[in-house]
Coordinates of C-alpha atoms in Angstrom, one line a residue:
M30 CA 15.6 13.6 26.3
D31 CA 16.1 10.4 28.2
S32 CA 14.1 7.4 27.0
A33 CA 12.6 7.1 30.5
T34 CA 11.5 10.7 30.6
S35 CA 8.1 11.7 29.5
P36 CA 7.7 14.9 27.4
E37 CA 7.0 18.1 29.3
R38 CA 3.8 18.7 27.3
S39 CA 1.7 16.6 25.0
V40 CA 2.4 16.9 21.3
R41 CA -0.2 15.3 19.0
I42 CA 1.4 13.8 16.0
A43 CA 0.0 12.5 12.7
I44 CA 2.2 10.2 10.7
I45 CA 1.1 9.7 7.1
G46 CA 2.0 6.2 6.0
A47 CA 2.8 2.9 7.9
G48 CA 5.7 1.8 5.8
P49 CA 9.3 1.5 7.0
G50 CA 9.5 5.2 7.7
G51 CA 6.3 5.5 9.6
L52 CA 7.0 2.4 11.7
C53 CA 10.5 3.7 12.5
M54 CA 9.1 7.1 13.5
G55 CA 6.4 5.6 15.7
K56 CA 8.9 3.3 17.4
R57 CA 11.2 6.1 18.3
L58 CA 8.4 8.3 19.5
L59 CA 7.4 5.6 21.9
D60 CA 11.0 5.2 23.0
V61 CA 11.1 8.8 24.3
G62 CA 7.6 9.0 25.7
F63 CA 5.5 10.4 23.0
E64 CA 2.3 8.3 22.8
D65 CA -0.2 10.7 21.3
F66 CA 0.2 9.8 17.6
V67 CA -1.6 8.0 14.8
L68 CA -0.2 6.3 11.7
F69 CA -2.6 6.8 8.9
E70 CA -2.3 4.1 6.3
K71 CA -4.3 4.2 3.1
S72 CA -3.9 0.5 2.3
D73 CA -5.0 -2.6 4.1
G74 CA -1.8 -3.3 6.0
V75 CA 1.5 -2.0 7.3
G76 CA 4.7 -2.4 5.4
G77 CA 4.5 0.3 2.7
T78 CA 6.0 -0.6 -0.6
W79 CA 6.4 -4.2 0.6
N80 CA 2.7 -4.5 1.3
L81 CA 1.7 -2.9 -2.0
N82 CA 4.2 -4.5 -4.4
R83 CA 3.4 -8.1 -4.5
Y84 CA 4.3 -9.1 -8.1
P85 CA 6.1 -12.4 -8.7
G86 CA 9.8 -12.2 -8.0
C87 CA 9.6 -9.0 -6.0
E88 CA 12.7 -8.5 -3.9
C89 CA 15.1 -5.8 -2.6
D90 CA 18.2 -4.7 -4.4
V91 CA 20.0 -3.9 -1.2
Q92 CA 21.3 -6.9 0.8
S93 CA 19.0 -7.7 3.7
A94 CA 21.9 -7.5 6.2
M95 CA 21.8 -3.7 5.4
Y96 CA 18.1 -3.5 4.5
S97 CA 17.1 -3.8 8.2
F98 CA 16.9 -1.3 11.0
S99 CA 19.9 -1.0 13.4
F100 CA 17.5 -1.6 16.4
E101 CA 16.2 -4.8 14.9
I102 CA 18.9 -6.8 13.2
K103 CA 17.6 -10.0 11.7
P104 CA 20.4 -12.6 11.5
D105 CA 18.5 -15.2 9.6
W106 CA 17.4 -13.9 6.3
S107 CA 16.9 -16.9 4.0
K108 CA 19.2 -15.5 1.4
P109 CA 21.4 -12.3 0.9
Y110 CA 18.7 -10.4 -1.0
G111 CA 15.4 -10.7 0.8
R112 CA 12.1 -11.3 -1.1
Q113 CA 9.0 -9.3 -0.6
P114 CA 7.1 -11.9 1.6
E115 CA 10.1 -12.1 4.0
I116 CA 10.6 -8.3 4.2
L117 CA 6.9 -7.8 4.8
E118 CA 7.0 -10.3 7.6
Y119 CA 9.9 -8.4 9.1
M120 CA 7.9 -5.1 8.9
H121 CA 4.9 -6.8 10.5
G122 CA 7.2 -8.1 13.3
I123 CA 8.4 -4.5 14.0
A124 CA 4.9 -3.2 14.2
K125 CA 3.9 -5.9 16.7
K126 CA 7.1 -6.1 18.8
Y127 CA 7.2 -2.4 19.4
G128 CA 3.5 -1.8 20.1
L129 CA 2.7 0.2 17.0
M130 CA -0.5 -1.6 15.9
P131 CA -2.7 0.3 18.4
H132 CA -1.6 3.5 16.8
V133 CA -2.2 2.4 13.2
R134 CA -5.4 3.2 11.3
L135 CA -5.7 1.1 8.1
R136 CA -7.7 2.1 5.1
S137 CA -7.4 5.7 6.2
G138 CA -5.7 7.6 3.4
V139 CA -5.0 11.3 3.9
E140 CA -6.3 13.5 1.0
R141 CA -5.5 16.9 2.4
A142 CA -3.5 18.7 5.2
V143 CA -4.1 22.4 6.0
W144 CA -2.1 24.5 8.4
S145 CA -3.9 26.9 10.8
E146 CA -1.9 29.9 11.8
A147 CA -4.4 30.8 14.6
T148 CA -4.2 27.4 16.4
A149 CA -0.7 26.4 15.1
T150 CA -2.2 23.0 14.1
W151 CA -2.6 20.9 11.0
T152 CA -6.0 19.6 10.0
L153 CA -5.9 16.4 8.0
T154 CA -8.9 15.3 5.9
L155 CA -9.1 11.6 5.3
E156 CA -10.5 9.9 2.2
S157 CA -13.6 9.1 4.3
G158 CA -14.2 12.8 4.9
E159 CA -13.2 12.5 8.6
T160 CA -10.9 15.2 9.9
W161 CA -8.1 14.9 12.4
T162 CA -6.1 17.7 14.1
A163 CA -2.4 17.4 14.9
D164 CA 0.4 19.7 16.3
V165 CA 2.9 17.9 14.1
V166 CA 2.7 16.0 10.8
V167 CA 5.3 13.6 9.6
S168 CA 5.0 12.4 6.0
A169 CA 6.2 8.9 5.6
I170 CA 4.8 8.4 2.1
G171 CA 8.2 8.7 0.5
M172 CA 8.7 8.9 -3.2
F173 CA 7.2 5.6 -4.5
N174 CA 3.6 6.3 -3.7
D175 CA 2.0 7.8 -6.8
L176 CA 1.8 5.4 -9.8
A177 CA 3.0 6.5 -13.2
W178 CA 0.6 5.7 -16.0
P179 CA 1.9 5.9 -19.6
A180 CA 0.1 8.2 -22.1
I181 CA -0.5 5.7 -24.8
E182 CA -3.2 6.1 -27.4
G183 CA -6.0 3.6 -26.9
L184 CA -4.9 2.4 -23.5
D185 CA -8.4 2.9 -22.2
R186 CA -9.9 0.9 -25.1
F187 CA -8.1 -2.3 -24.3
G188 CA -10.7 -5.1 -23.8
G189 CA -8.5 -7.6 -22.0
T190 CA -7.0 -7.5 -18.5
L191 CA -5.0 -4.4 -17.6
F192 CA -3.1 -3.6 -14.4
H193 CA 0.0 -1.9 -13.0
S194 CA 2.8 -4.0 -11.5
A195 CA 2.4 -2.1 -8.2
E196 CA -1.2 -3.1 -8.1
W197 CA -0.7 -6.7 -9.1
N198 CA -3.9 -8.6 -9.9
S199 CA -3.3 -11.8 -7.9
D200 CA -6.8 -13.1 -8.8
H201 CA -6.0 -13.1 -12.5
D202 CA -4.4 -16.3 -13.8
L203 CA -1.7 -15.6 -16.4
A204 CA -1.3 -19.3 -17.3
G205 CA -1.4 -19.8 -21.1
E206 CA -1.9 -16.1 -21.8
R207 CA -0.4 -13.7 -24.3
I208 CA 1.0 -10.9 -22.2
A209 CA 2.3 -7.4 -23.0
V210 CA 4.7 -5.9 -20.5
I211 CA 5.2 -2.2 -21.0
G212 CA 8.3 -1.0 -19.3
S213 CA 11.6 -2.7 -18.6
A214 CA 13.0 -1.2 -15.3
A215 CA 13.1 -2.6 -11.8
S216 CA 9.8 -4.4 -11.4
A217 CA 9.9 -5.8 -15.0
V218 CA 13.4 -7.2 -14.5
Q219 CA 12.1 -9.1 -11.5
F220 CA 8.6 -10.4 -12.6
V221 CA 9.1 -11.0 -16.4
P222 CA 11.3 -14.1 -15.8
E223 CA 8.6 -15.4 -13.4
I224 CA 5.5 -14.9 -15.5
R225 CA 7.3 -16.3 -18.6
K226 CA 7.3 -19.6 -16.9
V227 CA 3.5 -19.9 -17.1
A228 CA 2.6 -17.6 -20.0
R229 CA 2.0 -18.7 -23.6
Q230 CA 3.9 -15.6 -24.9
V231 CA 5.4 -12.5 -23.2
H232 CA 6.2 -9.4 -25.3
L233 CA 8.4 -7.0 -23.3
F234 CA 8.1 -3.5 -24.7
Q235 CA 11.3 -1.7 -23.9
R236 CA 11.9 2.1 -24.3
T237 CA 15.4 2.1 -22.9
A238 CA 17.8 -0.8 -22.1
N239 CA 19.0 -0.8 -18.5
W240 CA 22.2 -2.0 -16.9
V241 CA 21.5 -5.3 -15.1
T242 CA 24.2 -6.7 -13.0
P243 CA 24.4 -10.2 -11.5
K244 CA 24.4 -10.7 -7.8
V245 CA 25.7 -13.2 -5.2
D246 CA 22.4 -14.5 -3.9
T247 CA 22.8 -18.2 -3.0
P248 CA 20.2 -19.1 -0.3
Y249 CA 21.7 -19.8 3.1
T250 CA 21.7 -23.4 4.3
E251 CA 19.8 -24.4 7.4
D252 CA 23.2 -25.0 9.2
E253 CA 24.3 -21.5 8.2
L254 CA 21.0 -19.9 9.5
A255 CA 21.3 -21.8 12.8
A256 CA 24.8 -20.5 13.2
F257 CA 23.8 -16.9 12.4
R258 CA 21.0 -17.2 15.1
T259 CA 23.5 -18.4 17.6
D260 CA 26.2 -15.9 16.8
P261 CA 25.1 -13.0 14.5
T262 CA 28.7 -11.6 14.3
P263 CA 29.2 -12.7 10.6
I264 CA 26.0 -10.9 9.6
L265 CA 27.0 -7.8 11.5
Q266 CA 30.4 -7.8 9.8
F267 CA 28.7 -8.3 6.4
R268 CA 26.5 -5.3 7.2
A269 CA 29.5 -3.1 8.0
E270 CA 31.2 -4.2 4.8
I271 CA 28.1 -3.4 2.7
E272 CA 27.8 0.0 4.4
A273 CA 31.4 0.9 3.7
R274 CA 31.1 -0.2 0.1
M275 CA 27.9 1.8 -0.3
N276 CA 29.5 4.9 1.2
K277 CA 32.4 4.6 -1.1
G278 CA 30.5 4.1 -4.4
M279 CA 27.2 6.0 -3.9
T280 CA 28.2 8.9 -6.3
F281 CA 29.8 6.7 -8.9
N282 CA 33.2 8.4 -8.5
Q283 CA 35.2 5.2 -8.2
P284 CA 36.4 4.1 -11.6
D285 CA 37.4 0.7 -10.5
M286 CA 34.0 0.0 -9.0
Q287 CA 32.3 1.4 -12.1
N288 CA 34.4 -0.7 -14.5
A289 CA 33.9 -3.9 -12.5
A290 CA 30.1 -3.3 -12.5
V291 CA 30.0 -2.7 -16.3
A292 CA 32.2 -5.8 -16.9
A293 CA 29.9 -7.9 -14.8
A294 CA 26.8 -6.6 -16.5
L295 CA 28.2 -7.2 -20.0
A296 CA 29.4 -10.7 -19.1
S297 CA 25.8 -11.4 -17.8
L298 CA 24.4 -10.0 -21.0
D299 CA 26.5 -12.4 -23.0
Q300 CA 24.2 -15.2 -21.8
V301 CA 21.6 -14.0 -24.4
R302 CA 22.3 -16.1 -27.4
D303 CA 20.4 -14.2 -30.1
P304 CA 22.8 -11.4 -31.2
E305 CA 19.9 -9.1 -32.2
V306 CA 18.2 -9.4 -28.9
R307 CA 21.5 -9.1 -27.1
A308 CA 22.2 -5.8 -28.9
G309 CA 18.7 -4.5 -28.1
L310 CA 19.3 -5.2 -24.4
R311 CA 22.7 -3.4 -24.3
P312 CA 22.4 0.0 -22.6
T313 CA 23.7 3.1 -24.5
H314 CA 23.9 5.3 -21.4
P315 CA 26.8 5.2 -18.8
F316 CA 26.4 3.0 -15.8
G317 CA 24.6 4.9 -13.0
C318 CA 22.9 7.4 -15.3
K319 CA 19.7 5.6 -14.4
R320 CA 19.1 3.3 -11.4
P321 CA 21.3 0.2 -11.9
L322 CA 19.3 -3.1 -11.6
M323 CA 20.3 -6.6 -10.5
S324 CA 19.2 -10.0 -11.5
N325 CA 20.6 -13.4 -12.2
V326 CA 17.6 -14.6 -14.3
Y327 CA 16.6 -11.7 -16.4
Y328 CA 19.0 -12.1 -19.3
P329 CA 18.8 -15.9 -19.5
A330 CA 15.0 -15.6 -19.8
F331 CA 15.4 -14.1 -23.3
N332 CA 16.8 -17.5 -24.4
E333 CA 13.3 -18.9 -24.0
P334 CA 11.1 -18.9 -27.1
N335 CA 8.1 -17.4 -25.3
L336 CA 9.8 -14.1 -24.3
A337 CA 10.2 -11.5 -27.0
L338 CA 12.0 -8.1 -26.7
V339 CA 10.2 -5.3 -28.6
T340 CA 12.2 -2.1 -29.0
E341 CA 9.9 -0.4 -31.5
S342 CA 7.9 2.4 -29.8
I343 CA 4.2 1.8 -29.2
R344 CA 1.9 3.6 -31.6
E345 CA -1.5 2.6 -30.1
I346 CA -3.4 0.0 -28.2
T347 CA -6.5 -1.6 -29.7
A348 CA -9.2 -3.7 -28.0
G349 CA -7.0 -6.7 -28.3
S350 CA -3.5 -5.8 -29.4
V351 CA -0.5 -3.6 -29.1
V352 CA 0.5 -1.8 -32.3
T353 CA 4.1 -0.5 -32.7
A354 CA 5.4 2.3 -34.9
D355 CA 6.4 -0.1 -37.6
G356 CA 2.7 -1.1 -38.0
R357 CA 3.1 -4.5 -36.5
S358 CA 0.2 -5.6 -34.3
R359 CA 0.7 -8.1 -31.5
E360 CA -2.5 -9.7 -30.1
V361 CA -2.5 -9.9 -26.3
D362 CA -4.8 -11.0 -23.5
T363 CA -3.3 -9.0 -20.7
I364 CA -1.3 -5.8 -20.4
I365 CA 0.9 -5.3 -17.4
L366 CA 2.2 -1.7 -16.9
A367 CA 5.7 -1.8 -15.4
T368 CA 6.0 2.0 -15.7
G369 CA 7.0 2.8 -12.1
F370 CA 6.1 5.8 -10.0
A371 CA 5.8 9.6 -10.3
A372 CA 8.9 9.6 -8.0
T373 CA 9.4 13.4 -8.0
K374 CA 6.1 14.3 -6.4
Y375 CA 6.8 13.3 -2.8
L376 CA 4.3 14.9 -0.4
S377 CA 2.7 16.9 -3.3
A378 CA 0.8 13.7 -4.0
I379 CA -1.4 15.0 -1.3
D380 CA -3.1 18.4 -1.2
V381 CA -0.9 20.2 1.4
V382 CA -1.7 23.8 2.3
G383 CA 0.7 25.7 4.4
R384 CA 1.3 29.2 5.7
G385 CA -0.7 31.9 3.9
G386 CA -2.7 29.4 1.9
Q387 CA 0.4 28.3 -0.2
R388 CA 0.1 24.8 -1.6
I389 CA 3.2 22.6 -1.5
E390 CA 2.8 21.8 -5.2
D391 CA 3.2 25.6 -5.9
A392 CA 6.1 25.9 -3.5
W393 CA 7.7 23.1 -5.5
S394 CA 6.8 24.4 -8.9
D395 CA 10.5 24.1 -9.9
G396 CA 10.8 20.7 -8.3
A397 CA 10.6 19.4 -4.7
I398 CA 12.9 21.1 -2.3
A399 CA 13.5 20.7 1.4
Y400 CA 16.2 21.4 4.0
L401 CA 18.0 18.1 4.7
G402 CA 15.1 16.6 2.7
M403 CA 12.9 17.0 5.7
T404 CA 11.4 20.5 6.0
T405 CA 10.2 23.1 3.5
T406 CA 9.8 26.8 4.3
G407 CA 6.3 27.9 4.8
F408 CA 5.1 24.6 6.2
P409 CA 5.6 24.7 9.9
N410 CA 5.7 21.5 12.0
L411 CA 5.7 19.4 8.9
F412 CA 8.5 16.9 8.4
M413 CA 9.2 14.4 5.6
L414 CA 10.9 11.0 5.7
Y415 CA 12.6 9.9 2.5
G416 CA 11.9 13.4 1.1
P417 CA 13.6 15.4 -1.7
N418 CA 17.3 14.5 -2.4
T419 CA 17.6 11.7 0.2
N420 CA 17.5 8.8 -2.2
N421 CA 20.7 6.8 -2.1
G422 CA 22.3 3.9 -0.3
S423 CA 20.0 1.9 2.0
I424 CA 16.7 3.6 2.5
L425 CA 16.2 2.2 6.0
T426 CA 19.5 3.6 7.2
M427 CA 18.8 7.0 5.7
I428 CA 15.3 6.9 7.3
E429 CA 16.8 6.2 10.8
Y430 CA 19.0 9.3 10.5
Q431 CA 16.0 11.4 9.4
V432 CA 13.8 10.0 12.2
E433 CA 16.4 11.1 14.8
H434 CA 16.5 14.6 13.3
I435 CA 12.8 15.0 13.3
L436 CA 12.6 13.5 16.8
G437 CA 14.9 16.3 18.0
H438 CA 12.4 18.9 16.7
V439 CA 9.5 17.2 18.4
E440 CA 11.4 17.1 21.6
R441 CA 12.2 20.8 21.3
L442 CA 8.5 21.6 20.8
A443 CA 7.6 19.7 24.0
R444 CA 10.6 20.9 26.1
E445 CA 10.6 24.6 25.2
G446 CA 6.9 25.3 24.8
I447 CA 7.2 26.1 21.2
A448 CA 4.0 26.4 19.1
W449 CA 5.7 25.9 15.7
I450 CA 9.1 25.4 14.0
D451 CA 9.7 26.5 10.4
V452 CA 12.9 26.3 8.5
K453 CA 14.1 29.8 7.3
P454 CA 14.3 30.4 3.6
E455 CA 18.0 31.3 3.6
P456 CA 19.3 28.0 5.1
M457 CA 17.1 26.0 2.9
A458 CA 18.2 27.8 -0.3
R459 CA 21.9 27.6 0.8
Y460 CA 21.7 23.9 1.6
N461 CA 19.9 23.0 -1.7
A462 CA 22.4 25.1 -3.8
E463 CA 25.1 23.0 -2.3
V464 CA 23.3 19.8 -3.0
Q465 CA 22.6 20.8 -6.6
K466 CA 26.2 21.8 -7.1
A467 CA 27.3 18.4 -5.9
I468 CA 24.8 16.7 -8.2
A469 CA 26.1 18.7 -11.1
G470 CA 29.5 17.2 -10.3
V471 CA 28.3 13.6 -10.8
P472 CA 28.8 13.0 -14.5
V473 CA 26.7 10.0 -14.9
W474 CA 23.6 11.7 -13.4
N475 CA 24.0 14.4 -16.0
A476 CA 24.4 12.2 -19.1
G477 CA 21.0 13.0 -20.4
C478 CA 19.2 9.6 -20.1
N479 CA 15.5 9.3 -19.2
G480 CA 14.8 8.3 -15.6
Y481 CA 12.9 9.2 -12.5
Y482 CA 15.5 11.4 -10.9
R483 CA 14.5 14.7 -12.6
S484 CA 11.4 16.9 -12.0
P485 CA 9.7 18.3 -15.1
S486 CA 11.8 21.4 -14.7
G487 CA 14.9 19.3 -15.3
R488 CA 16.3 19.5 -11.7
I489 CA 17.3 16.3 -10.0
V490 CA 15.2 16.1 -6.9
T491 CA 15.7 12.5 -5.8
Q492 CA 19.4 11.8 -5.4
W493 CA 21.6 12.4 -2.4
P494 CA 25.0 13.3 -3.8
F495 CA 27.2 12.4 -0.8
S496 CA 27.6 9.3 1.4
M497 CA 25.2 8.0 4.1
A498 CA 27.8 8.8 6.7
E499 CA 27.8 12.5 5.6
F500 CA 24.0 12.6 5.8
R501 CA 24.2 11.2 9.3
E502 CA 26.7 13.9 10.3
R503 CA 24.7 16.8 8.7
S504 CA 21.4 15.7 10.3
A505 CA 22.7 14.8 13.7
E506 CA 22.7 18.3 15.1
I507 CA 19.9 20.9 14.8
D508 CA 21.1 24.5 14.4
P509 CA 18.5 26.7 16.1
E510 CA 19.6 29.6 13.9
D511 CA 18.3 27.8 10.8
F512 CA 14.7 27.7 12.1
A513 CA 12.1 30.3 13.0
V514 CA 10.0 29.5 16.0
A515 CA 7.0 30.9 17.9
L516 CA 6.3 30.3 21.6
R517 CA 2.9 29.0 22.7

């Protein structure tokens, strides 16, 4: 459909989430003439994870030249890896520039979505109790939407301040406090060096050591930024280089790249002067088994006297302390949970009821599953962005490919007078068998370490086991034979 051509019939669309995926979907809908859509956002602003995660030091682990949409290249990021405030400003700019804010409803979380066979529509129930009917639903809540809370004895008895890193308590002053940080993955690696600067004492409770590599992240000079604005060619070339490198190394099948990353991480770890602490921070799993992390300041922070690594497991939490398995009690004023997200839930974080009354959590009892990560049998006219087995490379690039695929379905609904589209069981099963076979062929993902990749059944439901280029090729064309349809 030409961008200047309006759809042949109106299609009412509900987009759940106004993060990067929802904004990209809305922008492309407007491009081709679909204007009857709403972005339902449960928080107080657009931007998704960059609006919600506001902890000190929060930044992206993909270079900003690549962590930006192809239709809105920003040439003047302040440094190679963008920090949260700058990325959030970028997302706000997209929402305003492309006329999306009139379509956004803030503080409008969706609790339930129910399919009606009789009307071929979805009814969404908001947290307020209000209902909204749509022909098509696009989930843009992704995989980092449902917080993971640890099951620790006595956590509810703690008498001090307690919060999750993804719900940072900006009103609470950490200066001079004794702080327990539970968890040592992505968010902790970024905020622990920052809060240590003001805290009296920080105890980092680590279950598993992670690989943390250094990164080239020197801020650009004003002269460099001015030159990039005048001629963005160097940034575009840098973007192409990053994409090529990502496509080559996404499945950890390049020994030279693996060895170089491990060597860089170990060299960075050598900055830790205390041999016992250094040994505790050294990972025992192969690089890539869990999400690799990046920081230039994490390891050096352990040379400061007010940051302590604790590798003993936590036995319980009292009103004012954290007690480890060895019986030692550490008194703390604040506990920060850096325990991440229930990343394998995806859309099942919402009560979704499809054809025949089937709930998506039941359809996914063995783990989330979808054709191309976007459609699940039995849930017509329901599409997902950043859904099952699409996590790898640059999220924004993968989202753009997914948006184009979903847009093709929406255009078909309008053009051909189709009431609903539903992926057939056979293509979905065949596709996912291929994906799981490829995942089984990535040794580091099957090395048995704990991480967010696996569903409770043990199946890896997050990772895309090929390149971004291959995902683009697979999703570019829609095979009508893979989908059941009904005319209006």
